[in-house]
Amino acid sequence: MTSSPAPPVRMIATDIDGTMLRSDGSLSPRVQRALWDAEAAGILVVPATGRPEPVAEDVIEELGINHYWVFANGAITRHLDRGDTVRAFWIDPSVAQGLIVELRAEVPGCRFALELERGMAYEPGFAELVPNEPPVPPVDDVLDAFHGRVQKVIVFHPELPLDRLYGAAVDSIGDKGVVSYSGLRFLEVGARLVTKAIALDALCGDLGIDPSEVAAFGDNHNDVAMLEWAGRSFAMANGSDDAIAAADAVIPTSDDDGLAIAVEALIAEARG
């Protein structure tokens, strides 16, 4: 008995950092060209990132693909050309405040940052953990900085290893939020059940695309759900063990244009 061929790919969902971008944060011309060629071949390219939109603006401008983007690990789906928020999964401010209070009690020394509906707030020490300087100065306590709805709570600790912080956060938060990480020295807490996969699945429902028609690319823990969900999934050779285990195939590193190599093969397949 022969297996039926995989359906043609209609969507490429790709992480940014460690997948689309090289280790120095730059965008390879070959990767950019491959993604543009995919669009020209009729394959929708949807970047799906842990970054909030303001922190992704440099990549958005350089890549030049301005329709559907998934931000904040699935919390926000935007259509940039239209200026529309297609879908948003917010953390209730009272829930976010409760998570912070509980984690402070469970893990003394924890510090926090907030990605809010508009802007962000962060405690001292966070700026040193991110590639780009945050656009606002730090606050002494993020509990005094709540305004509007919350996209994501970020948790960091000046001394505790990330794996121990992750275990403590998962135990403390339980099913009140989704705890993930993406290669930097902090945790990201999204709304209950929300992942990149949830956001992409809802977008596919809007567009009449089946998950079997999606090729997903990622490199880290926050990509695992997306890699498991997609009909075809590819982990970068520079990826984390859990991302590699979740994927159907491993492709060359982001420094070796792995994304471009795989996308070029998908385009060749689409063109017959």
PDB file of C-alpha atoms in Angstrom:
ATOM      1  CA  MET A   1       0.000   0.000   0.000  1.00  0.00           C
ATOM      2  CA  THR A   2       1.462   3.349  -1.041  1.00  0.00           C
ATOM      3  CA  SER A   3       0.927   6.504   0.956  1.00  0.00           C
ATOM      4  CA  SER A   4      -0.810   9.410  -0.719  1.00  0.00           C
ATOM      5  CA  PRO A   5       1.405  12.379  -1.635  1.00  0.00           C
ATOM      6  CA  ALA A   6       1.480  15.366   0.694  1.00  0.00           C
ATOM      7  CA  PRO A   7      -0.853  18.166  -0.410  1.00  0.00           C
ATOM      8  CA  PRO A   8       0.756  21.241  -1.989  1.00  0.00           C
ATOM      9  CA  VAL A   9       2.001  23.846   0.474  1.00  0.00           C
ATOM     10  CA  ARG A  10      -0.201  26.947   0.527  1.00  0.00           C
ATOM     11  CA  MET A  11       1.277  28.660   3.584  1.00  0.00           C
ATOM     12  CA  ILE A  12       4.756  29.014   5.046  1.00  0.00           C
ATOM     13  CA  ALA A  13       4.750  29.901   8.755  1.00  0.00           C
ATOM     14  CA  THR A  14       8.200  30.893   9.934  1.00  0.00           C
ATOM     15  CA  ASP A  15       9.779  32.008  13.160  1.00  0.00           C
ATOM     16  CA  ILE A  16      12.135  34.996  12.982  1.00  0.00           C
ATOM     17  CA  ASP A  17      15.018  34.836  15.452  1.00  0.00           C
ATOM     18  CA  GLY A  18      17.259  31.829  14.916  1.00  0.00           C
ATOM     19  CA  THR A  19      15.216  30.772  11.885  1.00  0.00           C
ATOM     20  CA  MET A  20      14.714  33.614   9.409  1.00  0.00           C
ATOM     21  CA  LEU A  21      17.530  35.741  10.846  1.00  0.00           C
ATOM     22  CA  ARG A  22      21.169  34.783  11.179  1.00  0.00           C
ATOM     23  CA  SER A  23      22.820  34.532  14.596  1.00  0.00           C
ATOM     24  CA  ASP A  24      23.986  38.150  14.326  1.00  0.00           C
ATOM     25  CA  GLY A  25      20.383  39.285  13.766  1.00  0.00           C
ATOM     26  CA  SER A  26      20.812  40.052  10.062  1.00  0.00           C
ATOM     27  CA  LEU A  27      18.526  38.933   7.241  1.00  0.00           C
ATOM     28  CA  SER A  28      20.277  36.947   4.526  1.00  0.00           C
ATOM     29  CA  PRO A  29      19.546  38.211   0.990  1.00  0.00           C
ATOM     30  CA  ARG A  30      19.000  34.600  -0.063  1.00  0.00           C
ATOM     31  CA  VAL A  31      16.364  34.073   2.643  1.00  0.00           C
ATOM     32  CA  GLN A  32      14.606  37.303   1.721  1.00  0.00           C
ATOM     33  CA  ARG A  33      14.606  36.352  -1.968  1.00  0.00           C
ATOM     34  CA  ALA A  34      13.297  32.851  -1.236  1.00  0.00           C
ATOM     35  CA  LEU A  35      10.383  34.183   0.782  1.00  0.00           C
ATOM     36  CA  TRP A  36       9.537  36.707  -1.908  1.00  0.00           C
ATOM     37  CA  ASP A  37       9.740  33.948  -4.532  1.00  0.00           C
ATOM     38  CA  ALA A  38       7.366  31.831  -2.431  1.00  0.00           C
ATOM     39  CA  GLU A  39       4.842  34.658  -2.457  1.00  0.00           C
ATOM     40  CA  ALA A  40       5.248  34.997  -6.218  1.00  0.00           C
ATOM     41  CA  ALA A  41       4.565  31.261  -6.528  1.00  0.00           C
ATOM     42  CA  GLY A  42       1.272  31.694  -4.673  1.00  0.00           C
ATOM     43  CA  ILE A  43       2.449  30.482  -1.237  1.00  0.00           C
ATOM     44  CA  LEU A  44       1.383  32.781   1.598  1.00  0.00           C
ATOM     45  CA  VAL A  45       4.289  33.646   3.928  1.00  0.00           C
ATOM     46  CA  VAL A  46       3.261  34.306   7.545  1.00  0.00           C
ATOM     47  CA  PRO A  47       6.043  35.287   9.968  1.00  0.00           C
ATOM     48  CA  ALA A  48       5.216  34.015  13.478  1.00  0.00           C
ATOM     49  CA  THR A  49       7.389  35.474  16.211  1.00  0.00           C
ATOM     50  CA  GLY A  50       7.638  35.844  19.940  1.00  0.00           C
ATOM     51  CA  ARG A  51       8.382  39.526  19.462  1.00  0.00           C
ATOM     52  CA  PRO A  52       5.676  42.158  19.914  1.00  0.00           C
ATOM     53  CA  GLU A  53       5.077  44.260  16.814  1.00  0.00           C
ATOM     54  CA  PRO A  54       7.119  47.329  17.905  1.00  0.00           C
ATOM     55  CA  VAL A  55      10.199  45.145  18.535  1.00  0.00           C
ATOM     56  CA  ALA A  56       9.797  43.512  15.101  1.00  0.00           C
ATOM     57  CA  GLU A  57       9.599  46.752  13.141  1.00  0.00           C
ATOM     58  CA  ASP A  58      13.168  46.511  11.834  1.00  0.00           C
ATOM     59  CA  VAL A  59      12.522  43.012  10.437  1.00  0.00           C
ATOM     60  CA  ILE A  60       9.137  44.012   9.014  1.00  0.00           C
ATOM     61  CA  GLU A  61      10.721  46.910   7.147  1.00  0.00           C
ATOM     62  CA  GLU A  62      13.666  44.896   5.829  1.00  0.00           C
ATOM     63  CA  LEU A  63      11.681  41.795   4.845  1.00  0.00           C
ATOM     64  CA  GLY A  64       9.007  43.789   3.059  1.00  0.00           C
ATOM     65  CA  ILE A  65       6.169  41.281   3.483  1.00  0.00           C
ATOM     66  CA  ASN A  66       3.341  43.240   5.026  1.00  0.00           C
ATOM     67  CA  HIS A  67       0.209  41.148   5.195  1.00  0.00           C
ATOM     68  CA  TYR A  68      -0.395  38.563   7.936  1.00  0.00           C
ATOM     69  CA  TRP A  69       2.011  38.476  10.895  1.00  0.00           C
ATOM     70  CA  VAL A  70       1.659  36.603  14.174  1.00  0.00           C
ATOM     71  CA  PHE A  71       3.211  38.396  17.154  1.00  0.00           C
ATOM     72  CA  ALA A  72       3.857  37.694  20.847  1.00  0.00           C
ATOM     73  CA  ASN A  73       3.830  33.884  20.462  1.00  0.00           C
ATOM     74  CA  GLY A  74       0.314  33.884  19.040  1.00  0.00           C
ATOM     75  CA  ALA A  75      -1.289  36.571  21.163  1.00  0.00           C
ATOM     76  CA  ILE A  76      -1.734  38.989  18.258  1.00  0.00           C
ATOM     77  CA  THR A  77      -2.414  38.380  14.560  1.00  0.00           C
ATOM     78  CA  ARG A  78      -2.192  41.489  12.393  1.00  0.00           C
ATOM     79  CA  HIS A  79      -2.619  42.365   8.724  1.00  0.00           C
ATOM     80  CA  LEU A  80      -0.039  45.102   8.377  1.00  0.00           C
ATOM     81  CA  ASP A  81      -1.040  46.550   4.998  1.00  0.00           C
ATOM     82  CA  ARG A  82      -4.613  46.977   6.186  1.00  0.00           C
ATOM     83  CA  GLY A  83      -3.614  48.051   9.694  1.00  0.00           C
ATOM     84  CA  ASP A  84      -6.059  45.472  11.091  1.00  0.00           C
ATOM     85  CA  THR A  85      -5.806  43.366  14.212  1.00  0.00           C
ATOM     86  CA  VAL A  86      -7.219  40.119  12.881  1.00  0.00           C
ATOM     87  CA  ARG A  87      -7.308  38.357  16.250  1.00  0.00           C
ATOM     88  CA  ALA A  88      -6.015  38.948  19.770  1.00  0.00           C
ATOM     89  CA  PHE A  89      -5.759  36.751  22.848  1.00  0.00           C
ATOM     90  CA  TRP A  90      -5.241  38.993  25.860  1.00  0.00           C
ATOM     91  CA  ILE A  91      -4.286  38.150  29.415  1.00  0.00           C
ATOM     92  CA  ASP A  92      -6.787  39.699  31.789  1.00  0.00           C
ATOM     93  CA  PRO A  93      -4.890  42.339  33.826  1.00  0.00           C
ATOM     94  CA  SER A  94      -6.104  40.846  37.104  1.00  0.00           C
ATOM     95  CA  VAL A  95      -4.819  37.413  36.037  1.00  0.00           C
ATOM     96  CA  ALA A  96      -1.451  38.878  35.001  1.00  0.00           C
ATOM     97  CA  GLN A  97      -1.149  40.708  38.313  1.00  0.00           C
ATOM     98  CA  GLY A  98      -1.996  37.516  40.173  1.00  0.00           C
ATOM     99  CA  LEU A  99       0.678  35.568  38.266  1.00  0.00           C
ATOM    100  CA  ILE A 100       3.297  38.145  39.197  1.00  0.00           C
ATOM    101  CA  VAL A 101       2.333  38.178  42.879  1.00  0.00           C
ATOM    102  CA  GLU A 102       2.353  34.370  43.064  1.00  0.00           C
ATOM    103  CA  LEU A 103       5.695  34.001  41.271  1.00  0.00           C
ATOM    104  CA  ARG A 104       7.318  36.605  43.494  1.00  0.00           C
ATOM    105  CA  ALA A 105       6.210  34.597  46.501  1.00  0.00           C
ATOM    106  CA  GLU A 106       7.277  31.251  44.997  1.00  0.00           C
ATOM    107  CA  VAL A 107      10.594  32.395  43.522  1.00  0.00           C
ATOM    108  CA  PRO A 108      12.151  35.312  45.437  1.00  0.00           C
ATOM    109  CA  GLY A 109      14.209  37.586  43.228  1.00  0.00           C
ATOM    110  CA  CYS A 110      12.043  37.219  40.108  1.00  0.00           C
ATOM    111  CA  ARG A 111      11.713  40.310  37.982  1.00  0.00           C
ATOM    112  CA  PHE A 112       9.153  41.091  35.308  1.00  0.00           C
ATOM    113  CA  ALA A 113       8.352  42.906  32.093  1.00  0.00           C
ATOM    114  CA  LEU A 114       4.981  43.454  30.454  1.00  0.00           C
ATOM    115  CA  GLU A 115       4.047  43.633  26.795  1.00  0.00           C
ATOM    116  CA  LEU A 116       0.894  45.717  26.828  1.00  0.00           C
ATOM    117  CA  GLU A 117      -1.708  46.534  24.220  1.00  0.00           C
ATOM    118  CA  ARG A 118       0.209  49.755  23.674  1.00  0.00           C
ATOM    119  CA  GLY A 119       3.825  49.823  24.754  1.00  0.00           C
ATOM    120  CA  MET A 120       5.627  47.941  27.471  1.00  0.00           C
ATOM    121  CA  ALA A 121       6.938  48.202  31.023  1.00  0.00           C
ATOM    122  CA  TYR A 122       9.940  46.456  32.520  1.00  0.00           C
ATOM    123  CA  GLU A 123      11.911  46.253  35.723  1.00  0.00           C
ATOM    124  CA  PRO A 124      15.668  46.918  36.040  1.00  0.00           C
ATOM    125  CA  GLY A 125      17.859  44.266  34.421  1.00  0.00           C
ATOM    126  CA  PHE A 126      15.575  43.457  31.491  1.00  0.00           C
ATOM    127  CA  ALA A 127      17.251  45.817  29.009  1.00  0.00           C
ATOM    128  CA  GLU A 128      20.486  43.875  29.371  1.00  0.00           C
ATOM    129  CA  LEU A 129      18.762  40.669  28.206  1.00  0.00           C
ATOM    130  CA  VAL A 130      17.387  41.872  24.870  1.00  0.00           C
ATOM    131  CA  PRO A 131      19.196  42.754  21.612  1.00  0.00           C
ATOM    132  CA  ASN A 132      17.601  46.200  21.238  1.00  0.00           C
ATOM    133  CA  GLU A 133      17.197  48.846  23.921  1.00  0.00           C
ATOM    134  CA  PRO A 134      13.529  49.033  25.020  1.00  0.00           C
ATOM    135  CA  PRO A 135      11.841  52.288  23.944  1.00  0.00           C
ATOM    136  CA  VAL A 136      10.899  53.323  27.485  1.00  0.00           C
ATOM    137  CA  PRO A 137      12.849  53.615  30.771  1.00  0.00           C
ATOM    138  CA  PRO A 138      12.499  50.911  33.453  1.00  0.00           C
ATOM    139  CA  VAL A 139      10.038  51.045  36.341  1.00  0.00           C
ATOM    140  CA  ASP A 140      10.637  49.904  39.890  1.00  0.00           C
ATOM    141  CA  ASP A 141       7.596  47.608  39.913  1.00  0.00           C
ATOM    142  CA  VAL A 142       5.513  46.541  36.912  1.00  0.00           C
ATOM    143  CA  LEU A 143       2.492  46.169  39.204  1.00  0.00           C
ATOM    144  CA  ASP A 144       2.375  49.973  39.192  1.00  0.00           C
ATOM    145  CA  ALA A 145       2.544  50.127  35.389  1.00  0.00           C
ATOM    146  CA  PHE A 146      -0.588  48.270  34.286  1.00  0.00           C
ATOM    147  CA  HIS A 147      -2.657  50.142  31.714  1.00  0.00           C
ATOM    148  CA  GLY A 148      -4.915  48.387  29.248  1.00  0.00           C
ATOM    149  CA  ARG A 149      -4.756  44.777  28.194  1.00  0.00           C
ATOM    150  CA  VAL A 150      -1.713  42.500  28.434  1.00  0.00           C
ATOM    151  CA  GLN A 151      -0.162  40.575  25.532  1.00  0.00           C
ATOM    152  CA  LYS A 152       2.522  38.794  27.510  1.00  0.00           C
ATOM    153  CA  VAL A 153       4.235  38.671  30.898  1.00  0.00           C
ATOM    154  CA  ILE A 154       8.010  38.220  30.830  1.00  0.00           C
ATOM    155  CA  VAL A 155       9.818  36.648  33.786  1.00  0.00           C
ATOM    156  CA  PHE A 156      13.552  36.831  34.462  1.00  0.00           C
ATOM    157  CA  HIS A 157      15.900  36.259  37.368  1.00  0.00           C
ATOM    158  CA  PRO A 158      19.399  37.685  37.832  1.00  0.00           C
ATOM    159  CA  GLU A 159      20.823  34.436  39.223  1.00  0.00           C
ATOM    160  CA  LEU A 160      18.527  31.442  38.696  1.00  0.00           C
ATOM    161  CA  PRO A 161      19.262  29.247  35.637  1.00  0.00           C
ATOM    162  CA  LEU A 162      16.523  29.393  33.027  1.00  0.00           C
ATOM    163  CA  ASP A 163      15.595  25.708  33.320  1.00  0.00           C
ATOM    164  CA  ARG A 164      14.994  26.036  37.060  1.00  0.00           C
ATOM    165  CA  LEU A 165      13.042  29.250  36.561  1.00  0.00           C
ATOM    166  CA  TYR A 166      10.952  27.515  33.878  1.00  0.00           C
ATOM    167  CA  GLY A 167      10.111  24.596  36.165  1.00  0.00           C
ATOM    168  CA  ALA A 168       9.145  26.915  39.011  1.00  0.00           C
ATOM    169  CA  ALA A 169       7.025  29.085  36.724  1.00  0.00           C
ATOM    170  CA  VAL A 170       5.166  26.122  35.215  1.00  0.00           C
ATOM    171  CA  ASP A 171       4.423  24.776  38.707  1.00  0.00           C
ATOM    172  CA  SER A 172       3.226  28.165  39.925  1.00  0.00           C
ATOM    173  CA  ILE A 173       1.211  29.224  36.870  1.00  0.00           C
ATOM    174  CA  GLY A 174      -0.352  25.854  36.032  1.00  0.00           C
ATOM    175  CA  ASP A 175      -3.116  26.210  33.445  1.00  0.00           C
ATOM    176  CA  LYS A 176      -3.566  29.964  33.989  1.00  0.00           C
ATOM    177  CA  GLY A 177      -1.122  30.738  31.158  1.00  0.00           C
ATOM    178  CA  VAL A 178       1.335  29.259  28.650  1.00  0.00           C
ATOM    179  CA  VAL A 179       5.000  29.444  29.688  1.00  0.00           C
ATOM    180  CA  SER A 180       7.623  29.335  26.936  1.00  0.00           C
ATOM    181  CA  TYR A 181      11.098  30.573  26.052  1.00  0.00           C
ATOM    182  CA  SER A 182      12.856  31.438  22.833  1.00  0.00           C
ATOM    183  CA  GLY A 183      16.609  31.386  23.345  1.00  0.00           C
ATOM    184  CA  LEU A 184      17.000  34.521  25.454  1.00  0.00           C
ATOM    185  CA  ARG A 185      17.441  34.511  29.235  1.00  0.00           C
ATOM    186  CA  PHE A 186      13.814  35.016  30.192  1.00  0.00           C
ATOM    187  CA  LEU A 187      10.456  33.274  30.121  1.00  0.00           C
ATOM    188  CA  GLU A 188       7.370  34.431  28.256  1.00  0.00           C
ATOM    189  CA  VAL A 189       3.886  33.853  29.659  1.00  0.00           C
ATOM    190  CA  GLY A 190       0.964  34.123  27.259  1.00  0.00           C
ATOM    191  CA  ALA A 191      -2.763  33.790  27.738  1.00  0.00           C
ATOM    192  CA  ARG A 192      -4.162  30.401  28.679  1.00  0.00           C
ATOM    193  CA  LEU A 193      -3.779  27.855  25.833  1.00  0.00           C
ATOM    194  CA  VAL A 194      -2.348  30.451  23.410  1.00  0.00           C
ATOM    195  CA  THR A 195       0.566  29.428  21.169  1.00  0.00           C
ATOM    196  CA  LYS A 196       1.724  30.217  17.658  1.00  0.00           C
ATOM    197  CA  ALA A 197      -0.180  27.092  16.579  1.00  0.00           C
ATOM    198  CA  ILE A 198      -3.479  28.371  17.985  1.00  0.00           C
ATOM    199  CA  ALA A 199      -3.107  31.684  16.146  1.00  0.00           C
ATOM    200  CA  LEU A 200      -2.086  30.046  12.873  1.00  0.00           C
ATOM    201  CA  ASP A 201      -4.864  27.476  13.043  1.00  0.00           C
ATOM    202  CA  ALA A 202      -7.435  30.247  13.477  1.00  0.00           C
ATOM    203  CA  LEU A 203      -5.914  32.205  10.575  1.00  0.00           C
ATOM    204  CA  CYS A 204      -5.994  29.094   8.389  1.00  0.00           C
ATOM    205  CA  GLY A 205      -9.664  28.722   9.245  1.00  0.00           C
ATOM    206  CA  ASP A 206     -10.246  32.294   8.073  1.00  0.00           C
ATOM    207  CA  LEU A 207      -8.429  31.669   4.798  1.00  0.00           C
ATOM    208  CA  GLY A 208      -9.675  28.161   4.010  1.00  0.00           C
ATOM    209  CA  ILE A 209      -6.237  26.581   4.361  1.00  0.00           C
ATOM    210  CA  ASP A 210      -5.897  23.148   5.951  1.00  0.00           C
ATOM    211  CA  PRO A 211      -3.026  22.592   8.435  1.00  0.00           C
ATOM    212  CA  SER A 212      -1.795  19.829   6.111  1.00  0.00           C
ATOM    213  CA  GLU A 213      -1.101  22.589   3.561  1.00  0.00           C
ATOM    214  CA  VAL A 214       1.199  24.508   5.941  1.00  0.00           C
ATOM    215  CA  ALA A 215       4.989  24.242   6.176  1.00  0.00           C
ATOM    216  CA  ALA A 216       6.319  25.559   9.507  1.00  0.00           C
ATOM    217  CA  PHE A 217       9.872  26.540  10.401  1.00  0.00           C
ATOM    218  CA  GLY A 218      11.284  27.127  13.886  1.00  0.00           C
ATOM    219  CA  ASP A 219      14.205  26.712  16.206  1.00  0.00           C
ATOM    220  CA  ASN A 220      13.122  26.885  19.833  1.00  0.00           C
ATOM    221  CA  HIS A 221      10.742  25.890  22.608  1.00  0.00           C
ATOM    222  CA  ASN A 222       8.127  28.478  21.659  1.00  0.00           C
ATOM    223  CA  ASP A 223       7.956  26.935  18.155  1.00  0.00           C
ATOM    224  CA  VAL A 224       7.224  23.369  19.288  1.00  0.00           C
ATOM    225  CA  ALA A 225       3.422  23.609  19.161  1.00  0.00           C
ATOM    226  CA  MET A 226       3.586  25.170  15.691  1.00  0.00           C
ATOM    227  CA  LEU A 227       5.951  22.460  14.441  1.00  0.00           C
ATOM    228  CA  GLU A 228       3.711  19.714  15.807  1.00  0.00           C
ATOM    229  CA  TRP A 229       0.584  21.299  14.294  1.00  0.00           C
ATOM    230  CA  ALA A 230       1.743  21.953  10.736  1.00  0.00           C
ATOM    231  CA  GLY A 231       1.433  19.406   7.952  1.00  0.00           C
ATOM    232  CA  ARG A 232       5.151  19.748   7.287  1.00  0.00           C
ATOM    233  CA  SER A 233       7.629  21.031   9.835  1.00  0.00           C
ATOM    234  CA  PHE A 234      11.292  21.920   9.724  1.00  0.00           C
ATOM    235  CA  ALA A 235      13.633  22.644  12.626  1.00  0.00           C
ATOM    236  CA  MET A 236      16.885  24.488  12.226  1.00  0.00           C
ATOM    237  CA  ALA A 237      20.099  22.567  12.906  1.00  0.00           C
ATOM    238  CA  ASN A 238      20.859  25.309  15.443  1.00  0.00           C
ATOM    239  CA  GLY A 239      17.538  24.583  17.160  1.00  0.00           C
ATOM    240  CA  SER A 240      16.764  23.359  20.649  1.00  0.00           C
ATOM    241  CA  ASP A 241      16.375  19.633  21.296  1.00  0.00           C
ATOM    242  CA  ASP A 242      12.602  19.888  21.756  1.00  0.00           C
ATOM    243  CA  ALA A 243      12.138  21.824  18.512  1.00  0.00           C
ATOM    244  CA  ILE A 244      14.198  19.263  16.596  1.00  0.00           C
ATOM    245  CA  ALA A 245      12.212  16.401  18.145  1.00  0.00           C
ATOM    246  CA  ALA A 246       8.913  18.067  17.151  1.00  0.00           C
ATOM    247  CA  ALA A 247       9.841  18.579  13.495  1.00  0.00           C
ATOM    248  CA  ASP A 248       9.579  16.269  10.513  1.00  0.00           C
ATOM    249  CA  ALA A 249      13.006  17.288   9.231  1.00  0.00           C
ATOM    250  CA  VAL A 250      16.114  19.207  10.258  1.00  0.00           C
ATOM    251  CA  ILE A 251      17.543  21.766   7.840  1.00  0.00           C
ATOM    252  CA  PRO A 252      20.836  23.711   7.864  1.00  0.00           C
ATOM    253  CA  THR A 253      21.386  26.483  10.383  1.00  0.00           C
ATOM    254  CA  SER A 254      20.104  30.019   9.996  1.00  0.00           C
ATOM    255  CA  ASP A 255      23.714  31.107   9.335  1.00  0.00           C
ATOM    256  CA  ASP A 256      23.811  28.608   6.438  1.00  0.00           C
ATOM    257  CA  ASP A 257      20.548  29.797   4.818  1.00  0.00           C
ATOM    258  CA  GLY A 258      18.630  26.708   5.915  1.00  0.00           C
ATOM    259  CA  LEU A 259      15.259  28.436   5.581  1.00  0.00           C
ATOM    260  CA  ALA A 260      16.047  29.552   2.036  1.00  0.00           C
ATOM    261  CA  ILE A 261      17.213  26.081   1.010  1.00  0.00           C
ATOM    262  CA  ALA A 262      13.980  24.470   2.238  1.00  0.00           C
ATOM    263  CA  VAL A 263      11.719  27.180   0.806  1.00  0.00           C
ATOM    264  CA  GLU A 264      13.415  26.951  -2.583  1.00  0.00           C
ATOM    265  CA  ALA A 265      12.643  23.221  -2.585  1.00  0.00           C
ATOM    266  CA  LEU A 266       8.998  23.902  -1.728  1.00  0.00           C
ATOM    267  CA  ILE A 267       8.758  26.431  -4.565  1.00  0.00           C
ATOM    268  CA  ALA A 268      10.243  23.921  -7.006  1.00  0.00           C
ATOM    269  CA  GLU A 269       7.670  21.385  -5.838  1.00  0.00           C
ATOM    270  CA  ALA A 270       4.825  23.910  -6.249  1.00  0.00           C
ATOM    271  CA  ARG A 271       5.944  24.639  -9.787  1.00  0.00           C
ATOM    272  CA  GLY A 272       5.859  20.951 -10.616  1.00  0.00           C
TER     273      GLY A 272
END
